[in-house]
Short mmCIF file of C-alpha atoms and ligand atoms in Angstrom, two decimals:
data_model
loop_
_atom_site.label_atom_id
_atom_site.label_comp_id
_atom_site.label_asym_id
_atom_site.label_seq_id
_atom_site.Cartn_x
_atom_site.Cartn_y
_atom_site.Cartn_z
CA UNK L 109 18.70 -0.27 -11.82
CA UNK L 110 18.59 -0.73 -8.39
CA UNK L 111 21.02 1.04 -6.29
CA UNK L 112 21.59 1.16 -2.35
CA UNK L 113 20.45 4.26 -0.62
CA UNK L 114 23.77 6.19 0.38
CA UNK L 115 23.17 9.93 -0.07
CA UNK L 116 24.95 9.76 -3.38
CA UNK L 117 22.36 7.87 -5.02
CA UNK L 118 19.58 9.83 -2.80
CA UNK L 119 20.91 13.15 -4.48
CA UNK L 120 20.90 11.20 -7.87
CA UNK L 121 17.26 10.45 -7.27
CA UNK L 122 16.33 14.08 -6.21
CA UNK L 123 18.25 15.41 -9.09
CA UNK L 124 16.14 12.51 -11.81
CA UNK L 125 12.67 13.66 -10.08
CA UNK L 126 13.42 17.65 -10.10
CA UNK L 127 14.17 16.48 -13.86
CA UNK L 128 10.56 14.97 -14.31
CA UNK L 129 11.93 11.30 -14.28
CA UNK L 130 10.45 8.37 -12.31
CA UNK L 131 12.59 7.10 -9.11
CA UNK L 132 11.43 3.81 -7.40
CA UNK L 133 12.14 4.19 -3.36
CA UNK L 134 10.98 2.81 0.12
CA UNK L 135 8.76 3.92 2.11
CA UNK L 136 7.64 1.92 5.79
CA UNK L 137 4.17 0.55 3.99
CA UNK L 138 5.45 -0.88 0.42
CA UNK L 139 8.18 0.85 -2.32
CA UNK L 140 7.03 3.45 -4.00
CA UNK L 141 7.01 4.89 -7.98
CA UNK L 142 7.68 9.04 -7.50
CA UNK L 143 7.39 11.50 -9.57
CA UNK L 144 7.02 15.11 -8.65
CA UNK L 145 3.74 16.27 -8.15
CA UNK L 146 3.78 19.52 -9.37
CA UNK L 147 4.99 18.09 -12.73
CA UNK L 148 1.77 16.72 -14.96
CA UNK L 149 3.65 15.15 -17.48
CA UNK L 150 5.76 13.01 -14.81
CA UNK L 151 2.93 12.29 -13.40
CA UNK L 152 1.29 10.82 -16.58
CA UNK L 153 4.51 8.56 -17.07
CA UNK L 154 3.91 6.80 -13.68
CA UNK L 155 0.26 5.94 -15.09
CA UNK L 156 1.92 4.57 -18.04
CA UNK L 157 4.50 3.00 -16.68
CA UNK L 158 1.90 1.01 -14.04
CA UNK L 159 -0.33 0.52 -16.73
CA UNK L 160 -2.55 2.48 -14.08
CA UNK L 161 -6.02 3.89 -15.58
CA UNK L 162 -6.20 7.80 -15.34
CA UNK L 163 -9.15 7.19 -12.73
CA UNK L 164 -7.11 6.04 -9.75
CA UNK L 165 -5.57 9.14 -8.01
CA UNK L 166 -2.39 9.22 -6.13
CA UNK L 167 -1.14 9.94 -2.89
CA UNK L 168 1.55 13.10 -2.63
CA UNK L 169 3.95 12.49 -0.11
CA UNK L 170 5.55 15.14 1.97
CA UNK L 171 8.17 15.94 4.39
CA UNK L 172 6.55 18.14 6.92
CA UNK L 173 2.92 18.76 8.18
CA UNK L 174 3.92 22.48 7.53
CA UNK L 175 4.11 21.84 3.67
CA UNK L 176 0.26 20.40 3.94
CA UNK L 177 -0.95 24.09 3.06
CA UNK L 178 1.10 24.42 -0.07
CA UNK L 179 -1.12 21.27 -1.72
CA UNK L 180 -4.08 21.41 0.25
CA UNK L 181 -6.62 23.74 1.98
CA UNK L 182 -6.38 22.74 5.41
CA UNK L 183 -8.45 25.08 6.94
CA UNK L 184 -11.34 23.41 7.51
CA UNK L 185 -9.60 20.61 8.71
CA UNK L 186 -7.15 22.41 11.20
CA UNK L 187 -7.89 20.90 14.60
CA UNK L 188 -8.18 17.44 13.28
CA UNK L 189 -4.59 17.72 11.41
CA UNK L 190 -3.48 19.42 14.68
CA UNK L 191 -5.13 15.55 16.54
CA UNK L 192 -3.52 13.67 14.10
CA UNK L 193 0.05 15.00 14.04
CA UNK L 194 1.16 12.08 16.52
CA UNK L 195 0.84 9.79 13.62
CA UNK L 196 3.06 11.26 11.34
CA UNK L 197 5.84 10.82 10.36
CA UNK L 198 3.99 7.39 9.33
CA UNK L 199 1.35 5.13 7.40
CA UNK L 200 -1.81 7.85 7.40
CA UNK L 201 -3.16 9.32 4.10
CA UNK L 202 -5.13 12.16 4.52
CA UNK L 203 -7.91 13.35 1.95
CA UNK L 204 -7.98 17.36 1.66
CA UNK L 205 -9.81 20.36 -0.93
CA UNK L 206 -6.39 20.35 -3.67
CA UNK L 207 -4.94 23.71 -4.42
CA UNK L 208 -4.38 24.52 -8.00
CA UNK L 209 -0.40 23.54 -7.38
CA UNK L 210 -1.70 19.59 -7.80
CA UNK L 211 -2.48 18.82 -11.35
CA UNK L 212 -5.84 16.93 -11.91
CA UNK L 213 -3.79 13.77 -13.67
CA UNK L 214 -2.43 13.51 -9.45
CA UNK L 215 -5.93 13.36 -8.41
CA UNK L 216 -7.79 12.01 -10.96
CA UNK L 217 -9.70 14.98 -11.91
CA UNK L 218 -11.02 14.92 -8.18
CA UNK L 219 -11.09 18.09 -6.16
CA UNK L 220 -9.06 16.54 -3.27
CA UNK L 221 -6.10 15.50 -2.98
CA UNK L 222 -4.72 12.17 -0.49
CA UNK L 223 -1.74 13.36 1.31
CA UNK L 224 1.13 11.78 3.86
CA UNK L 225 4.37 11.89 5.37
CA UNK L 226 5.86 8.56 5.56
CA UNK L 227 8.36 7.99 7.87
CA UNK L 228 11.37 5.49 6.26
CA UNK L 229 14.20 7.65 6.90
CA UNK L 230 15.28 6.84 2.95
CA UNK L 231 11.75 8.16 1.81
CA UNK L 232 12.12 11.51 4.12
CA UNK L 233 15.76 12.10 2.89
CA UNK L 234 14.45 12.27 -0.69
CA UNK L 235 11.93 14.95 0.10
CA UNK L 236 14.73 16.43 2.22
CA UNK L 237 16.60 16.95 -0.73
CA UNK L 238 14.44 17.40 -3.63
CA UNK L 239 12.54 20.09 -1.89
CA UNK L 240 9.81 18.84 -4.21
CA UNK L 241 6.18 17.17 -3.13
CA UNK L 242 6.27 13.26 -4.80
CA UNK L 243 3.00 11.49 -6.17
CA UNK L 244 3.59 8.00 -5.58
CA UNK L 245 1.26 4.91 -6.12
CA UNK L 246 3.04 1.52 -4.96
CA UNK L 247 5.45 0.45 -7.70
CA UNK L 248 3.62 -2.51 -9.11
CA UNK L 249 2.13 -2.90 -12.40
CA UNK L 250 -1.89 -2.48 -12.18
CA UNK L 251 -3.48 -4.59 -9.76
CA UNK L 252 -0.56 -6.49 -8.96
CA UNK L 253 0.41 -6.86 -5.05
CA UNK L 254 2.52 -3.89 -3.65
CA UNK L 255 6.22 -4.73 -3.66
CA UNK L 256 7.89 -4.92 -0.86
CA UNK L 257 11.52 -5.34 -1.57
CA UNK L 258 13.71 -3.20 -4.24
CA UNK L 259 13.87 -6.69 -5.91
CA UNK L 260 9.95 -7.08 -6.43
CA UNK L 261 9.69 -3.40 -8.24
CA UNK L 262 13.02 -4.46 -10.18
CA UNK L 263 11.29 -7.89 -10.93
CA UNK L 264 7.99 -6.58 -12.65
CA UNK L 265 9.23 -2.99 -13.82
CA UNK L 266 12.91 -2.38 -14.06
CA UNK L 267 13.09 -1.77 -17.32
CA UNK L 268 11.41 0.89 -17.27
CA UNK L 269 12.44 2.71 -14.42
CA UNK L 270 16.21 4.27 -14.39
CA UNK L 271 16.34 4.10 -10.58
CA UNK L 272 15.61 2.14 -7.56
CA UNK L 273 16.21 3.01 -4.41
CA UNK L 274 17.10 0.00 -2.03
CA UNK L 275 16.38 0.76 1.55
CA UNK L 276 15.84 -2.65 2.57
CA UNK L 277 12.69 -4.75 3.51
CA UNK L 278 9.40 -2.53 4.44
CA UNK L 279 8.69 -2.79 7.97
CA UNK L 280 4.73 -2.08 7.95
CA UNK L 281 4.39 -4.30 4.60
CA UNK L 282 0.67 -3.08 3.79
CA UNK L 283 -0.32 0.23 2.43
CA UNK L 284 -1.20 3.02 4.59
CA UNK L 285 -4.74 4.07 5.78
CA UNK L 286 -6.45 6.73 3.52
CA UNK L 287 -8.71 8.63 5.73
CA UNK L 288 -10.63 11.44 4.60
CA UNK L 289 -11.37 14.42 5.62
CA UNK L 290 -13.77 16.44 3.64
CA UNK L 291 -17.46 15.74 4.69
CA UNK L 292 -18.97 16.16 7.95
CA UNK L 293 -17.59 12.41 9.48
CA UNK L 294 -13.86 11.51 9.16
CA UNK L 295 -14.16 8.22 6.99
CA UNK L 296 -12.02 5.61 6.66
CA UNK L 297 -11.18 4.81 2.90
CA UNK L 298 -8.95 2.04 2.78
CA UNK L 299 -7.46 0.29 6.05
CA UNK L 300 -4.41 0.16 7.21
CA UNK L 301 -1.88 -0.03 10.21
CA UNK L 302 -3.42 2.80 11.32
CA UNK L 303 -6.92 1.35 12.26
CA UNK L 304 -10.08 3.50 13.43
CA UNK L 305 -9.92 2.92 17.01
CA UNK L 306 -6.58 4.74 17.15
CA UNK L 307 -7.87 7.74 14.73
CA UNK L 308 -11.19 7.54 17.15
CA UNK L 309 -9.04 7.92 20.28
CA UNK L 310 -6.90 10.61 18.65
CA UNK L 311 -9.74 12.78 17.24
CA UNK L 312 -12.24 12.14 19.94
CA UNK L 313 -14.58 11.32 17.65
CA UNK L 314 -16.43 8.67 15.69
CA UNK L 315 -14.75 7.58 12.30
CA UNK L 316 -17.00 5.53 9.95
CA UNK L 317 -15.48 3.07 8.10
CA UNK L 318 -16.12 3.28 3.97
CA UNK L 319 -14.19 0.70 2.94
CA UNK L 320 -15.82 -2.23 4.47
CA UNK L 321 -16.37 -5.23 2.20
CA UNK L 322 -17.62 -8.03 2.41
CA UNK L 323 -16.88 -11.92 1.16
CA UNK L 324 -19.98 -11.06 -1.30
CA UNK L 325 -19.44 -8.24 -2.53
CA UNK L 326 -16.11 -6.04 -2.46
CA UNK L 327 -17.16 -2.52 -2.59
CA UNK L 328 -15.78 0.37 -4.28
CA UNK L 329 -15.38 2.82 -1.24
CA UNK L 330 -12.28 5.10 -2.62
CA UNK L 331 -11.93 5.67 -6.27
CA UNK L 332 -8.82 2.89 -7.52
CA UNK L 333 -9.80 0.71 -4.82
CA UNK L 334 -11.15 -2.23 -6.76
CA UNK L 335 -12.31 -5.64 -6.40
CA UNK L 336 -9.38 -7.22 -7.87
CA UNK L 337 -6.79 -5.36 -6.42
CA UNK L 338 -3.39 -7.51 -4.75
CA UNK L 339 -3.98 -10.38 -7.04
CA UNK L 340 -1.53 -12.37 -8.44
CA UNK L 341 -1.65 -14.42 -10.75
CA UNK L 342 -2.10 -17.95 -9.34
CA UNK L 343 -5.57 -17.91 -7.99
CA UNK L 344 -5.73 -17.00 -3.95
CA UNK L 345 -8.42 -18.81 -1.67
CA UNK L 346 -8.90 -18.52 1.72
CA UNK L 347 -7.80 -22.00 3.41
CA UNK L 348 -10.69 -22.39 5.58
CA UNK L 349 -13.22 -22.44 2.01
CA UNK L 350 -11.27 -25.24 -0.02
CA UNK L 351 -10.61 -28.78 1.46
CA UNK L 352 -7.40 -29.34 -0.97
CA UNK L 353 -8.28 -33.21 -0.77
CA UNK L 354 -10.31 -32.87 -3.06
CA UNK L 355 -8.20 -31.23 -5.70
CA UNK L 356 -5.30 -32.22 -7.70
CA UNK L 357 -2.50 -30.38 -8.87
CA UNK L 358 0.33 -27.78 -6.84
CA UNK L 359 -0.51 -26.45 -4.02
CA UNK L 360 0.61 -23.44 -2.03
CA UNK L 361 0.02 -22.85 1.64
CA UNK L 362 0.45 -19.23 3.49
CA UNK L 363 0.11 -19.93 7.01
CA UNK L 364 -0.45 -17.43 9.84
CA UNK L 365 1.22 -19.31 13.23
CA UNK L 366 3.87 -21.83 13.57
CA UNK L 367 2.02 -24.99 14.55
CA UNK L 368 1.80 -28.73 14.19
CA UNK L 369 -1.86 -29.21 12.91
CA UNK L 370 -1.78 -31.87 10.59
CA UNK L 371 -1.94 -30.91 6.94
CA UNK L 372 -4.97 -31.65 4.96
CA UNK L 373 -2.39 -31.95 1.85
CA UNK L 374 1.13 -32.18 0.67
CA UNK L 375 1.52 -29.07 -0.49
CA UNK L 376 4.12 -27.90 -3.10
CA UNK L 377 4.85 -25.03 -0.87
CA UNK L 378 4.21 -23.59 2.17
CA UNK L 379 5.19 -19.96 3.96
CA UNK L 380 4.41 -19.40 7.84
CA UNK L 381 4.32 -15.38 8.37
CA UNK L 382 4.73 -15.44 12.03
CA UNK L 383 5.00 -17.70 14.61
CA UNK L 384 1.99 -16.81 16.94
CA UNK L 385 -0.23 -15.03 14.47
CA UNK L 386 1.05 -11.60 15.11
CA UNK L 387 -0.99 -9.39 12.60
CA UNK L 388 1.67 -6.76 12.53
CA UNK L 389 4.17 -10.03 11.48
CA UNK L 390 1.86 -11.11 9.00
CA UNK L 391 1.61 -7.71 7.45
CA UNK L 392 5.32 -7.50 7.18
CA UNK L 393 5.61 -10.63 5.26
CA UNK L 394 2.32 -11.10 3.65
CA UNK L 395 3.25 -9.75 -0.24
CA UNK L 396 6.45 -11.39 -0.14
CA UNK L 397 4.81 -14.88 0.68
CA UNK L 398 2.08 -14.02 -2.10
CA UNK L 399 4.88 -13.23 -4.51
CA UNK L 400 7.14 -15.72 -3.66
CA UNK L 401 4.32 -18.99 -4.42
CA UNK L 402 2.96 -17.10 -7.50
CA UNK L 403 6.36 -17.70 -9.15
CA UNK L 404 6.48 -21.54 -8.88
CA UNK L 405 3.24 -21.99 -10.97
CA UNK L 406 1.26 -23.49 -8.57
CA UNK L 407 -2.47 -24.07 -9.67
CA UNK L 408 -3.58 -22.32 -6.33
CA UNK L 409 -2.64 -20.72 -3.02
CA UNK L 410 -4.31 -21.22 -0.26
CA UNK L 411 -4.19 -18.54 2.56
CA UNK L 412 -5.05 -18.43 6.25
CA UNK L 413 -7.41 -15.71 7.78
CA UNK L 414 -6.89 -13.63 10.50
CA UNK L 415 -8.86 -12.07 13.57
CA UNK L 416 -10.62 -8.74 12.33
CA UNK L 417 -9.14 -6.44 14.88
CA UNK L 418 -6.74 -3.66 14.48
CA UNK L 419 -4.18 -4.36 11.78
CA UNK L 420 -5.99 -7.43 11.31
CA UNK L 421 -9.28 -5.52 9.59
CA UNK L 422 -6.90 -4.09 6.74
CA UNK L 423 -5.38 -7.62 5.97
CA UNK L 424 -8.73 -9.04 5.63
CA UNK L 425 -9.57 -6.11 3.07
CA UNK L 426 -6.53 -7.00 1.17
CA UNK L 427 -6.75 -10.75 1.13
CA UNK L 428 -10.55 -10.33 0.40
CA UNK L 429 -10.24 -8.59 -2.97
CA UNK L 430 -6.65 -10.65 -3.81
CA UNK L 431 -8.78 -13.45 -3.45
CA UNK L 432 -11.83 -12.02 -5.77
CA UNK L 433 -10.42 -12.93 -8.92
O1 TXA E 292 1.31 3.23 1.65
C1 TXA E 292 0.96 3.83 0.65
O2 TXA E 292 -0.03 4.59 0.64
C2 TXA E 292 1.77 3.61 -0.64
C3 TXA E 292 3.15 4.24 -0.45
C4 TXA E 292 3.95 4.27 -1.71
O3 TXA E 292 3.02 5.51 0.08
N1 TXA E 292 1.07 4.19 -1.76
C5 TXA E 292 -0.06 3.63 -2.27
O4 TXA E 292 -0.56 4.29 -3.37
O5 TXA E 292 -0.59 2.64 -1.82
P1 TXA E 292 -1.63 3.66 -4.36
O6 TXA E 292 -1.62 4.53 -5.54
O7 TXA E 292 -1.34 2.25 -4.59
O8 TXA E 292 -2.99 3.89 -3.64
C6 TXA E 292 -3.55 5.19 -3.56
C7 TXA E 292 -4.99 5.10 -3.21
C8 TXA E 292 -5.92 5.22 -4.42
O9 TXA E 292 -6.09 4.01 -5.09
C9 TXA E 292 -7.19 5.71 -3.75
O10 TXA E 292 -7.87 4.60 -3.24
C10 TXA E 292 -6.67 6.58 -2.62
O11 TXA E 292 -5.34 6.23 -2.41
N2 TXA E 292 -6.74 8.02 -2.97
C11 TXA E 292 -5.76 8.81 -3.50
N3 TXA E 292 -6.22 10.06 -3.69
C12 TXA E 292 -7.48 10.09 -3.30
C13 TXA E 292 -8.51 11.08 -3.26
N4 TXA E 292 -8.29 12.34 -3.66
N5 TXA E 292 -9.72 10.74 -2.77
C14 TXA E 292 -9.94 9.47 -2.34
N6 TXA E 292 -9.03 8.48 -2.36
C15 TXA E 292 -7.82 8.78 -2.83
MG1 MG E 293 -1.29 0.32 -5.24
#
């Protein structure tokens, strides 16, 4: 059931999760699908419920830098979690040495755990008042793209979840950077808003980048991140490799800038993300788009690219392995 986030239905969360259920909520990147962290068995349910194999570990969320210690050995990493504070509350997953607290079915039987604080003041309020750590993966079955309304988690897995939280649209729309931080050399898991330049400035140090992929071959650089992850359903193509001409059938079009270029087609449908190719616009309304034209059975969507810059390098990632399948 969906439900608007007042604090009556934010204590009715906290009370489900400190009760080992499953609460859907928002977070600034895309909703998520809690449980607490501490508790294995709610843990397993959110695998179940995503249809998620047991090899894809989860990211704890958390209210305070402060409560980093309880989950993780930080000591190691001190002065760099000290750097990165400025990012936080926000879209930066951190990979630490777990403490025995974290059950392995969080981390996948790893020895590390990915932790974050996001900052959606909906998200924080629920930690507030649970008092409990929350593993939780972005509520869409398997593979699927991240939802980024209440509506897309109700859409695909209401049924089985007694509660989501509605704290409107997400603002950031992608997931957040996992960075990690065992090894010698910060590395860069999975992209996000947070892009290495800014960790680079805010270490003062070089970051290398695991999660590059290329049109080839999409790599494997964090466990769960795999080829064919953001798909849906309708096969995705980048606009630039298919002249649509030459095709029949529907259509879809996901445009990056407002502009009067003259179609190659008439397509069956056709979403502009922003009007002047803003990558942090695009972000915000990239899933929805995706979602939107993979309900009208269309026989393919067709989607811009973007500059490879900032933001603009974890959009690629995401459109590169959407469009794998
Ligand atoms: O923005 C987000 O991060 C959203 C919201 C809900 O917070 N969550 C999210 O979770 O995207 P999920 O489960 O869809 O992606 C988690 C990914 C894993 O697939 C894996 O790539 C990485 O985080 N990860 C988690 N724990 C890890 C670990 N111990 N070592 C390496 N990578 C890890
Ligand atoms: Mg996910």
């Amino acid at each position: 059931m969906i439900a608007p986030a007042s604090p009556e239905n934010i204590a009715r969360a906290a009370k489900l999760l400190r009760k080992g259920k499953l609460v859907a909520f928002p977070t600034e990147t895309v909703y998520g699908l809690g449980a607490d962290a501490t508790n294995d068995q709610a843990v397993r349910e959110i695998f179940k419920v995503k249809g998620r194999p047991a090899s894809d570990p989860l990211i704890v969320h958390l209210s305070s830098i402060e409560n980093f210690e309880k989950l993780a050995d930080t000591t190691l990493a001190r002065t760099k979690l000290d750097k990165l504070a400025r990012f936080w509350p926000g879209p930066l997953s951190v990979v630490l040495p777990k403490k025995d607290l974290v059950p392995e079915s969080v981390t996948a039987g790893l020895g590390t755990v990915a932790l974050r604080i996001p900052s959606h003041p909906v998200a924080l309020e629920l930690l507030r008042v649970s008092q409990i750590p929350i593993a939780a993966p972005s509520a869409n079955p398997f593979c699927y793209v991240s939802p980024t309304e209440a509506k897309h988690v109700d859409d695909q897995l209401g049924k089985q979840i007694e509660l989501i939280l509605d704290g409107g649209p997400c603002q950031v729309g992608i997931e957040s950077t996992v960075l990690s931080l065992v090894g010698s050399q910060p590395k860069i898991l999975r992209p996000g808003l947070i892009h290495r330049e800014l960790i680079e400035e805010a270490l003062g140090e070089c970051v290398s980048d695991g999660s590059k992929v290329t049109d080839a071959v999409a790599a494997l650089p964090a466990p769960g991140m795999f080829e064919k992850h953001y798909s849906p359903k309708t096969r995705l193509r980048f606009s630039d490799e298919i002249n649509p001409s030459e095709l029949h059938g529907a259509i879809g079009l996901i445009k990056f800038r407002e502009d009067f270029r003259e179609l190659p087609y008439d397509f069956d449908a056709i979403n502009t993300l922003s009007s002047d190719e803003n990558p942090k616009e695009i972000a915000a309304n990239l899933y929805k788009a995706i979602r939107e034209q993979d309900l009208l059975g269309l026989d393919l969507i067709l989607v811009d690219r973007c500059e490879e810059k900032g933001i603009g390098i974890a959009l690629m990632d995401r459109l590169r392995r959407a469009t794998s399948r």
